[in-house]
Amino acid sequence: MSETQTQINYIDWPKEIKKIMFVIVMEHEANDLISLINLKRDETTLNNPFLEGYTCEYNNKQVILVKPPIDPVYKVQSVSTEPASLCVYAAIKKYNPDIVISAGTSGGVKRKENPDLHLKIKDIVVAQSIQFFTRTIIIKDWEGYVAGKQYNLLNPKPLHQILALKPVIIGTDNSFTNDNTHAIEQGIDCIEMEAAAELRVCHLLNVPFTAIKIISDVEMDDPTERETLFKDFFVHGIKNLSIKLKEFLDDIDKIANW
Amino acid sequence: MSETQTQINYIDWPKEIKKIMFVIVMEHEANDLISLINLKRDETTLNNPFLEGYTCEYNNKQVILVKPPIDPVYKVQSVSTEPASLCVYAAIKKYNPDIVISAGTSGGVKRKENPDLHLKIKDIVVAQSIQFFTRTIIIKDWEGYVAGKQYNLLNPKPLHQILALKPVIIGTDNSFTNDNTHAIEQGIDCIEMEAAAELRVCHLLNVPFTAIKIISDVEMDDPTERETLFKDFFVHGIKNLSIKLKEFLDDIDKIANW
């Protein structure tokens, strides 16, 4: 892969942000924010198989939360990259937001190479880069494309400095496993299932994009302790994400003008 | 995975088909059909980052060919599932076709379990099922969803009987490798990079869908012979796909009323 293909393109935050769109795939992640800032279901998205929208006014800004609806065949929440791509595309066409933030949970990867990062459960992080990390291709021309890390990403520094979010390298995959081999090989800090796909859509539609994720669990020597902490996180920890997203909204003008 | 989650749902061909849409991702696959039936670039899709459309009238039917445009960052053809999902979604919204056919090349898998199939280079096949075949998930509820083979698929029998297409099990993956281990484990006959994603979009938008693919190469004992045949296919073999797609258009009323 050439250097040009791996370079990350940070873009500046728009100076004036009036419409903020969150993409949150999982219901339990979305529901906290919906109650916290009183988002209301947008009835024009009822029965749309790709887009479930919620909107509200908050501090004189329009806030939009979108998620892909429940899959009608399998009756599960529509995790993974294709539903996320379609949801973000349909949502941008409908709401025309100034920025898009992918929010949700993410698994933390324990890597010897990043001992300073020390990711812990409940840490809240911001994307310093996003890529697919398990895709491979035998044709050289497509190598950069299948990783897809070169699309425009909002500069993570304002969120690091103003909201104390840890900048991390996010890896997206359509599998959810306990095996972190590929992630470690690729230098990935956290793993989730949508961000790289959403990033491409936002780049192609010229909408500034970042991802804010909360760490749901980190690989541990004791799998029983890990399981206990993971379950506890979903009861007591996950609300910290929506609290931080509310802080983000409170500080949005400061962030935009950082 | 429960039996309900793995069942394939064949739907009947619509009795009257007036608008036929082909999705062809690769340029060299699309160009043959474009010249053969004289498709014209739809100028309203110029500069659309997700949709490049071509249309024509053929035998009193409207024929539409769509492809995802070249990726503007990596300057490569936009293979893989997310661009395909977005292209099909945008194209269905725009053209409202009666059926969608995913067409293109596919690698053949040599499996001991299907000696009767005998896939060879230039064979033209029709989907008897389509699924993602390398995705895994540690949560039982999502197992069927990540494979995604249960979305509505057009009954392959008319294309088998009228056009002599071989019915095959198609596997979709976002990686392109020489390693067929997963495909063999999952009982996959041919491998490509878009169909399972396109199938889901069509199911959710209630548009009948199938895939017609031409075999570009099959695993062989002699890798040099394989490489030679593969190269020869792209010079002399690939046009057979567009010839068969034209036959499909010629026979469409017979197929619909099979």
XYZ file of C-alpha atoms in Angstrom:
516
model
C 0.000 0.000 0.000
C 1.471 3.373 -0.922
C 1.836 6.155 1.632
C -0.825 8.236 -0.120
C -3.264 5.372 0.335
C -2.788 5.202 4.099
C -2.705 8.897 4.963
C -5.545 10.193 7.164
C -7.227 13.409 6.118
C -8.344 15.497 9.090
C -10.806 18.213 8.333
C -11.581 21.199 10.528
C -14.803 21.457 12.468
C -17.388 23.665 10.748
C -17.381 27.106 12.433
C -21.136 27.153 12.781
C -22.968 23.961 13.658
C -26.764 24.122 13.734
C -27.793 20.556 12.924
C -26.071 17.649 14.637
C -26.832 14.074 13.667
C -25.969 11.058 15.816
C -26.005 7.559 14.315
C -26.542 4.972 17.038
C -27.212 1.437 15.890
C -28.095 -0.375 19.122
C -31.398 0.391 20.846
C -30.036 0.374 24.394
C -27.349 2.848 23.331
C -29.884 5.129 21.637
C -32.573 5.028 24.328
C -30.429 6.733 26.974
C -29.793 9.740 24.734
C -33.437 9.809 23.600
C -34.641 10.227 27.196
C -31.787 12.457 28.323
C -32.400 15.245 25.779
C -36.027 14.386 25.022
C -35.717 13.323 21.381
C -39.064 12.529 19.709
C -39.696 9.888 17.072
C -39.952 11.458 13.621
C -43.200 9.948 12.377
C -42.266 10.500 8.734
C -39.689 7.707 9.198
C -42.228 5.188 10.509
C -42.191 2.132 8.240
C -38.978 3.197 6.483
C -36.942 -0.046 6.395
C -33.623 1.821 6.404
C -34.142 4.814 8.676
C -35.601 5.401 12.111
C -35.276 9.081 13.022
C -35.633 11.064 16.269
C -35.351 14.843 16.510
C -35.434 17.663 19.039
C -34.335 21.222 19.611
C -31.560 21.482 22.192
C -29.791 24.759 23.087
C -31.067 26.336 19.862
C -29.586 23.504 17.799
C -31.453 20.832 15.918
C -30.394 17.407 17.175
C -31.155 14.302 15.122
C -30.625 10.709 16.168
C -30.917 8.006 13.515
C -30.678 4.239 13.624
C -31.338 1.431 11.161
C -34.677 -0.196 12.062
C -35.038 -3.758 13.360
C -34.463 -6.270 10.553
C -37.946 -7.446 9.517
C -36.808 -10.976 8.578
C -34.516 -11.835 11.477
C -36.148 -9.560 14.091
C -32.780 -8.347 15.372
C -31.206 -4.921 15.529
C -29.561 -4.154 12.207
C -25.899 -4.118 13.194
C -23.137 -4.127 10.551
C -21.926 -1.973 7.720
C -24.577 -2.184 4.981
C -27.564 -1.144 7.134
C -25.380 1.614 8.644
C -24.389 2.893 5.181
C -27.992 2.946 4.011
C -29.234 4.600 7.202
C -26.631 7.375 7.065
C -27.244 7.935 3.350
C -31.029 8.139 3.756
C -30.645 10.295 6.871
C -28.278 12.810 5.263
C -30.613 13.125 2.262
C -33.523 13.739 4.636
C -32.023 15.932 7.355
C -28.987 17.582 5.725
C -26.962 17.762 8.973
C -23.856 19.931 9.499
C -21.983 17.050 11.142
C -22.515 13.327 11.733
C -21.306 11.507 14.850
C -21.279 7.740 15.023
C -21.868 6.836 18.678
C -22.114 3.554 20.540
C -20.179 0.827 22.260
C -16.860 -0.580 21.178
C -14.648 -3.420 22.357
C -11.196 -2.394 23.560
C -8.118 -4.209 22.297
C -5.177 -4.847 24.619
C -2.000 -4.148 22.659
C 1.544 -4.277 23.929
C 2.411 -1.500 21.479
C 0.102 1.049 23.104
C 0.717 0.689 26.847
C 0.084 4.411 27.329
C -3.470 4.196 26.080
C -4.630 1.873 28.891
C -8.206 1.529 27.668
C -10.607 0.594 30.463
C -14.321 -0.219 30.544
C -16.375 3.019 30.414
C -13.579 5.024 28.769
C -15.024 7.313 26.127
C -12.966 7.676 22.991
C -12.858 9.682 19.757
C -11.699 8.401 16.370
C -8.197 9.438 15.369
C -8.578 7.061 12.454
C -11.160 4.544 11.260
C -10.646 1.579 8.963
C -11.805 -1.887 8.000
C -9.191 -4.188 9.494
C -9.934 -7.752 8.395
C -10.533 -7.243 4.678
C -7.896 -8.481 2.284
C -7.549 -8.308 -1.464
C -5.076 -9.951 -3.815
C -5.067 -7.033 -6.292
C -2.706 -4.219 -5.317
C -4.837 -1.370 -6.741
C -7.658 -2.102 -4.272
C -5.553 -2.485 -1.113
C -6.135 1.037 0.178
C -9.801 0.968 -0.776
C -10.697 -2.198 1.133
C -9.151 -0.744 4.298
C -10.764 2.630 3.591
C -8.966 4.749 6.164
C -8.255 7.730 3.938
C -11.713 9.309 3.857
C -12.097 12.719 5.519
C -12.348 12.576 9.304
C -12.984 15.452 11.713
C -9.897 16.492 13.647
C -10.095 14.585 16.969
C -8.117 17.183 18.952
C -10.984 19.458 20.061
C -12.812 16.455 21.556
C -9.650 15.263 23.237
C -8.901 18.660 24.726
C -12.378 19.929 25.590
C -14.135 16.673 26.524
C -11.077 14.622 27.560
C -11.909 11.859 25.059
C -9.042 9.473 24.312
C -8.050 9.485 20.603
C -8.074 5.911 19.290
C -7.699 3.903 16.109
C -11.085 2.326 15.391
C -11.458 -0.889 13.414
C -14.735 -1.906 11.758
C -15.689 -5.474 10.949
C -18.882 -7.341 10.111
C -17.952 -10.171 12.462
C -18.133 -9.975 16.250
C -15.662 -12.434 17.761
C -13.497 -12.879 20.832
C -10.419 -13.172 18.635
C -8.337 -9.979 18.550
C -5.518 -11.359 16.370
C -6.264 -9.245 13.298
C -6.904 -6.139 15.379
C -3.544 -6.462 17.120
C -1.768 -7.084 13.801
C -3.355 -3.972 12.304
C -2.696 -1.711 15.303
C -6.389 -1.260 16.128
C -7.393 0.098 19.571
C -11.162 -0.524 19.505
C -13.480 -2.697 17.467
C -17.018 -2.022 16.336
C -19.229 -2.823 13.347
C -20.232 0.360 11.493
C -17.925 3.401 11.636
C -15.737 2.766 8.554
C -18.825 2.319 6.374
C -20.491 5.468 7.740
C -17.263 7.429 7.210
C -17.230 6.630 3.487
C -20.845 7.748 3.006
C -20.209 11.013 4.848
C -17.029 11.682 2.872
C -18.819 11.122 -0.438
C -21.664 13.431 0.625
C -19.255 16.065 2.038
C -20.570 15.879 5.585
C -17.969 16.155 8.379
C -17.857 12.927 10.403
C -16.397 11.557 13.610
C -17.058 8.658 15.988
C -17.471 8.813 19.774
C -17.543 5.386 21.407
C -17.687 3.991 24.934
C -15.565 0.956 25.760
C -17.831 -1.940 26.727
C -15.099 -4.420 27.588
C -11.384 -5.036 27.269
C -9.600 -8.360 26.903
C -8.599 -9.669 30.343
C -6.616 -12.599 31.694
C -9.648 -13.782 33.677
C -12.633 -14.423 31.330
C -15.080 -14.727 34.270
C -14.100 -11.308 35.613
C -14.419 -9.924 32.059
C -17.931 -11.330 31.678
C -18.995 -9.897 35.045
C -17.629 -6.454 34.194
C -19.210 -6.580 30.717
C -22.665 -7.344 32.153
C -22.245 -4.664 34.808
C -21.309 -2.169 32.089
C -24.659 -2.575 30.332
C -26.520 -1.965 33.595
C -24.435 0.792 35.142
C -21.862 2.005 32.625
C -23.531 2.643 29.310
C -25.374 5.779 30.460
C -21.986 7.524 30.652
C -21.978 7.688 26.864
C -25.196 9.686 26.656
C -24.033 11.969 29.477
C -20.869 12.685 27.473
C -22.863 13.215 24.266
C -24.945 15.797 26.149
C -21.717 17.519 27.261
C -20.658 17.459 23.624
C -23.870 19.273 22.672
C -23.386 21.771 25.503
C -19.852 22.521 24.297
C -20.497 22.364 20.557
C -19.749 26.032 19.854
C -16.531 25.831 21.854
C -15.561 22.682 19.925
C -16.395 24.269 16.571
C -14.262 27.300 17.394
C -11.394 25.461 19.084
C -28.974 -21.389 13.936
C -32.644 -22.417 13.908
C -34.230 -23.923 10.790
C -36.412 -20.827 10.308
C -33.273 -18.715 10.138
C -31.719 -20.731 7.309
C -34.754 -21.338 5.099
C -34.638 -19.735 1.628
C -37.720 -17.907 0.461
C -38.277 -18.231 -3.283
C -40.698 -15.803 -4.786
C -42.442 -16.140 -8.125
C -41.436 -14.051 -11.110
C -43.760 -11.063 -11.646
C -46.224 -11.916 -14.448
C -45.593 -8.658 -16.241
C -42.088 -7.220 -16.338
C -41.676 -3.821 -17.987
C -38.609 -2.405 -16.227
C -35.534 -4.573 -15.747
C -32.561 -3.320 -13.763
C -29.100 -4.880 -13.915
C -26.518 -4.083 -11.241
C -23.010 -4.624 -12.590
C -20.166 -3.385 -10.439
C -17.127 -3.838 -12.666
C -16.659 -1.606 -15.711
C -15.434 -4.318 -18.076
C -18.473 -6.415 -17.164
C -20.857 -3.509 -17.736
C -19.322 -2.194 -20.975
C -20.124 -5.315 -22.996
C -23.824 -5.088 -22.173
C -23.816 -1.309 -22.719
C -22.620 -1.725 -26.304
C -24.599 -4.895 -27.019
C -28.038 -3.383 -26.358
C -27.055 0.248 -26.803
C -27.561 1.541 -23.268
C -27.051 5.308 -22.873
C -25.598 7.094 -19.879
C -28.353 8.721 -17.803
C -27.022 12.238 -17.439
C -29.092 12.891 -14.332
C -26.744 10.477 -12.527
C -23.582 12.325 -13.550
C -21.717 13.371 -10.396
C -23.837 11.163 -8.146
C -21.216 9.492 -5.912
C -23.374 6.395 -5.385
C -25.110 5.782 -8.705
C -24.077 5.658 -12.337
C -27.097 4.808 -14.472
C -27.554 3.707 -18.101
C -30.938 3.194 -19.768
C -32.476 2.095 -23.049
C -35.626 0.698 -24.576
C -35.239 -2.899 -25.696
C -38.118 -5.009 -27.110
C -40.643 -2.579 -25.615
C -39.094 -2.954 -22.171
C -37.157 -0.346 -20.235
C -33.698 -1.691 -19.422
C -31.580 -0.017 -16.759
C -27.989 -0.788 -15.890
C -26.544 0.697 -12.705
C -23.123 0.586 -11.131
C -21.441 2.338 -8.208
C -19.141 5.058 -9.587
C -15.337 4.987 -9.296
C -14.250 5.750 -5.728
C -13.109 9.399 -5.774
C -10.447 8.897 -3.082
C -8.822 5.641 -4.186
C -9.638 5.943 -7.931
C -10.713 2.289 -8.140
C -13.981 0.659 -9.080
C -16.221 0.521 -6.016
C -16.378 -3.221 -5.398
C -17.805 -4.619 -2.128
C -21.048 -4.626 -0.246
C -21.570 -1.067 1.019
C -21.238 0.695 -2.362
C -23.446 -2.033 -3.871
C -26.121 -1.533 -1.179
C -26.124 2.224 -1.680
C -26.193 1.949 -5.462
C -29.126 -0.469 -5.478
C -31.011 1.615 -2.918
C -30.514 4.871 -4.834
C -31.303 3.138 -8.141
C -34.546 1.553 -6.935
C -35.695 4.909 -5.545
C -34.904 6.536 -8.878
C -36.008 3.947 -11.438
C -38.598 1.807 -9.576
C -37.750 -1.388 -11.519
C -39.944 -4.513 -11.610
C -36.944 -6.791 -11.016
C -33.271 -6.404 -10.149
C -30.557 -8.731 -11.468
C -27.067 -8.682 -10.024
C -24.720 -9.625 -12.859
C -20.974 -10.042 -13.105
C -18.078 -12.396 -12.611
C -17.698 -14.891 -9.822
C -14.963 -17.285 -8.724
C -15.901 -20.954 -8.772
C -15.201 -23.156 -5.758
C -14.110 -26.758 -6.215
C -15.970 -28.834 -3.644
C -15.865 -32.589 -3.213
C -19.487 -32.459 -2.050
C -20.810 -31.135 -5.361
C -19.086 -33.274 -8.013
C -22.185 -33.069 -10.213
C -21.978 -29.305 -10.524
C -18.580 -29.329 -12.297
C -18.242 -25.557 -12.569
C -15.961 -24.503 -15.423
C -14.691 -21.147 -16.641
C -17.397 -19.362 -18.676
C -20.254 -21.298 -17.076
C -23.166 -18.979 -16.454
C -25.029 -19.553 -13.212
C -28.144 -18.375 -11.371
C -28.478 -17.952 -7.614
C -30.302 -20.738 -5.840
C -29.253 -19.094 -2.607
C -27.088 -16.150 -1.614
C -25.376 -15.536 1.706
C -22.450 -13.932 3.470
C -20.146 -16.828 4.266
C -17.239 -15.546 6.366
C -19.084 -13.462 8.941
C -19.261 -14.814 12.457
C -20.960 -13.563 15.593
C -20.750 -14.757 19.180
C -24.368 -13.844 19.987
C -26.874 -16.500 18.956
C -29.719 -14.094 18.077
C -27.672 -12.546 15.243
C -26.375 -15.759 13.650
C -28.983 -15.936 10.892
C -28.792 -12.195 10.255
C -25.038 -12.045 9.662
C -25.333 -14.841 7.085
C -28.446 -13.205 5.627
C -29.601 -15.998 3.331
C -33.280 -15.838 4.201
C -34.251 -12.734 2.227
C -36.647 -13.235 -0.706
C -34.974 -14.564 -3.844
C -36.544 -15.134 -7.254
C -37.153 -18.775 -8.041
C -34.092 -19.925 -10.052
C -35.956 -22.661 -11.973
C -37.157 -20.602 -14.977
C -33.584 -19.441 -15.654
C -32.279 -22.970 -15.265
C -34.889 -24.406 -17.611
C -35.211 -21.663 -20.227
C -31.626 -20.339 -20.327
C -29.791 -23.451 -19.095
C -28.140 -21.540 -16.234
C -26.682 -23.731 -13.490
C -28.298 -23.093 -10.080
C -25.566 -22.361 -7.510
C -25.054 -21.293 -3.936
C -23.442 -17.845 -4.024
C -21.258 -16.554 -1.215
C -20.527 -12.845 -0.738
C -17.475 -11.489 1.048
C -15.649 -8.166 1.242
C -12.297 -9.868 0.863
C -10.945 -11.291 -2.375
C -8.469 -14.061 -1.618
C -7.135 -17.291 -3.078
C -8.185 -19.146 0.060
C -11.418 -21.133 -0.366
C -11.413 -22.730 3.099
C -14.450 -20.837 4.430
C -16.356 -21.276 1.165
C -15.846 -25.037 1.222
C -16.840 -25.226 4.906
C -20.039 -23.295 4.193
C -20.978 -25.235 1.062
C -20.551 -22.261 -1.270
C -20.280 -22.850 -5.057
C -19.212 -19.376 -6.237
C -17.722 -16.337 -4.569
C -18.281 -12.678 -5.332
C -18.431 -9.383 -3.436
C -21.912 -7.843 -3.643
C -24.939 -10.111 -4.115
C -25.892 -10.780 -0.471
C -25.910 -7.051 0.267
C -27.990 -6.242 -2.812
C -30.439 -9.035 -1.932
C -31.191 -7.470 1.467
C -31.886 -4.041 -0.039
C -34.221 -5.528 -2.650
C -36.055 -7.607 -0.059
C -36.599 -4.576 2.171
C -37.872 -2.543 -0.795
C -40.043 -5.424 -2.081
C -38.284 -5.699 -5.433
C -37.797 -9.252 -6.808
C -34.084 -10.066 -7.065
C -31.770 -12.666 -8.523
C -28.117 -12.950 -9.525
C -26.688 -14.168 -12.841
C -22.922 -14.633 -12.784
C -20.253 -15.915 -15.127
C -17.460 -18.071 -13.698
C -14.136 -16.278 -14.188
C -11.934 -19.003 -12.758
C -12.022 -22.229 -10.776
C -9.403 -23.555 -8.364
C -7.005 -25.834 -10.239
C -4.068 -28.059 -9.341
C -1.782 -26.081 -11.664
C -1.710 -22.373 -10.664
C 0.058 -21.369 -13.917
C -2.646 -22.971 -16.045
C -5.255 -21.273 -13.841
C -3.651 -17.847 -14.324
C -3.456 -18.354 -18.119
C -7.117 -19.384 -18.318
C -8.163 -16.501 -16.041
C -6.415 -13.933 -18.275
C -7.855 -15.541 -21.390
C -11.322 -15.360 -19.838
C -11.169 -11.572 -19.554
C -10.188 -11.269 -23.218
C -12.359 -13.918 -24.828
C -14.807 -15.272 -22.244
C -16.465 -12.383 -20.458
C -18.607 -11.319 -23.430
C -20.583 -14.561 -22.994
C -22.226 -12.982 -19.963
C -23.673 -10.062 -21.911
C -24.800 -12.401 -24.705
C -26.688 -14.457 -22.104
C -28.145 -11.320 -20.498
C -29.468 -10.324 -23.939
C -31.036 -13.783 -24.296
C -32.569 -13.233 -20.870
C -34.132 -9.994 -22.129
C -35.357 -11.714 -25.284
C -37.002 -14.448 -23.207
C -38.259 -12.302 -20.349
C -41.975 -12.821 -21.006
C -41.448 -16.580 -21.271
C -39.491 -16.519 -18.006
C -42.148 -14.433 -16.272
C -44.864 -16.830 -17.343
C -42.921 -20.048 -16.807
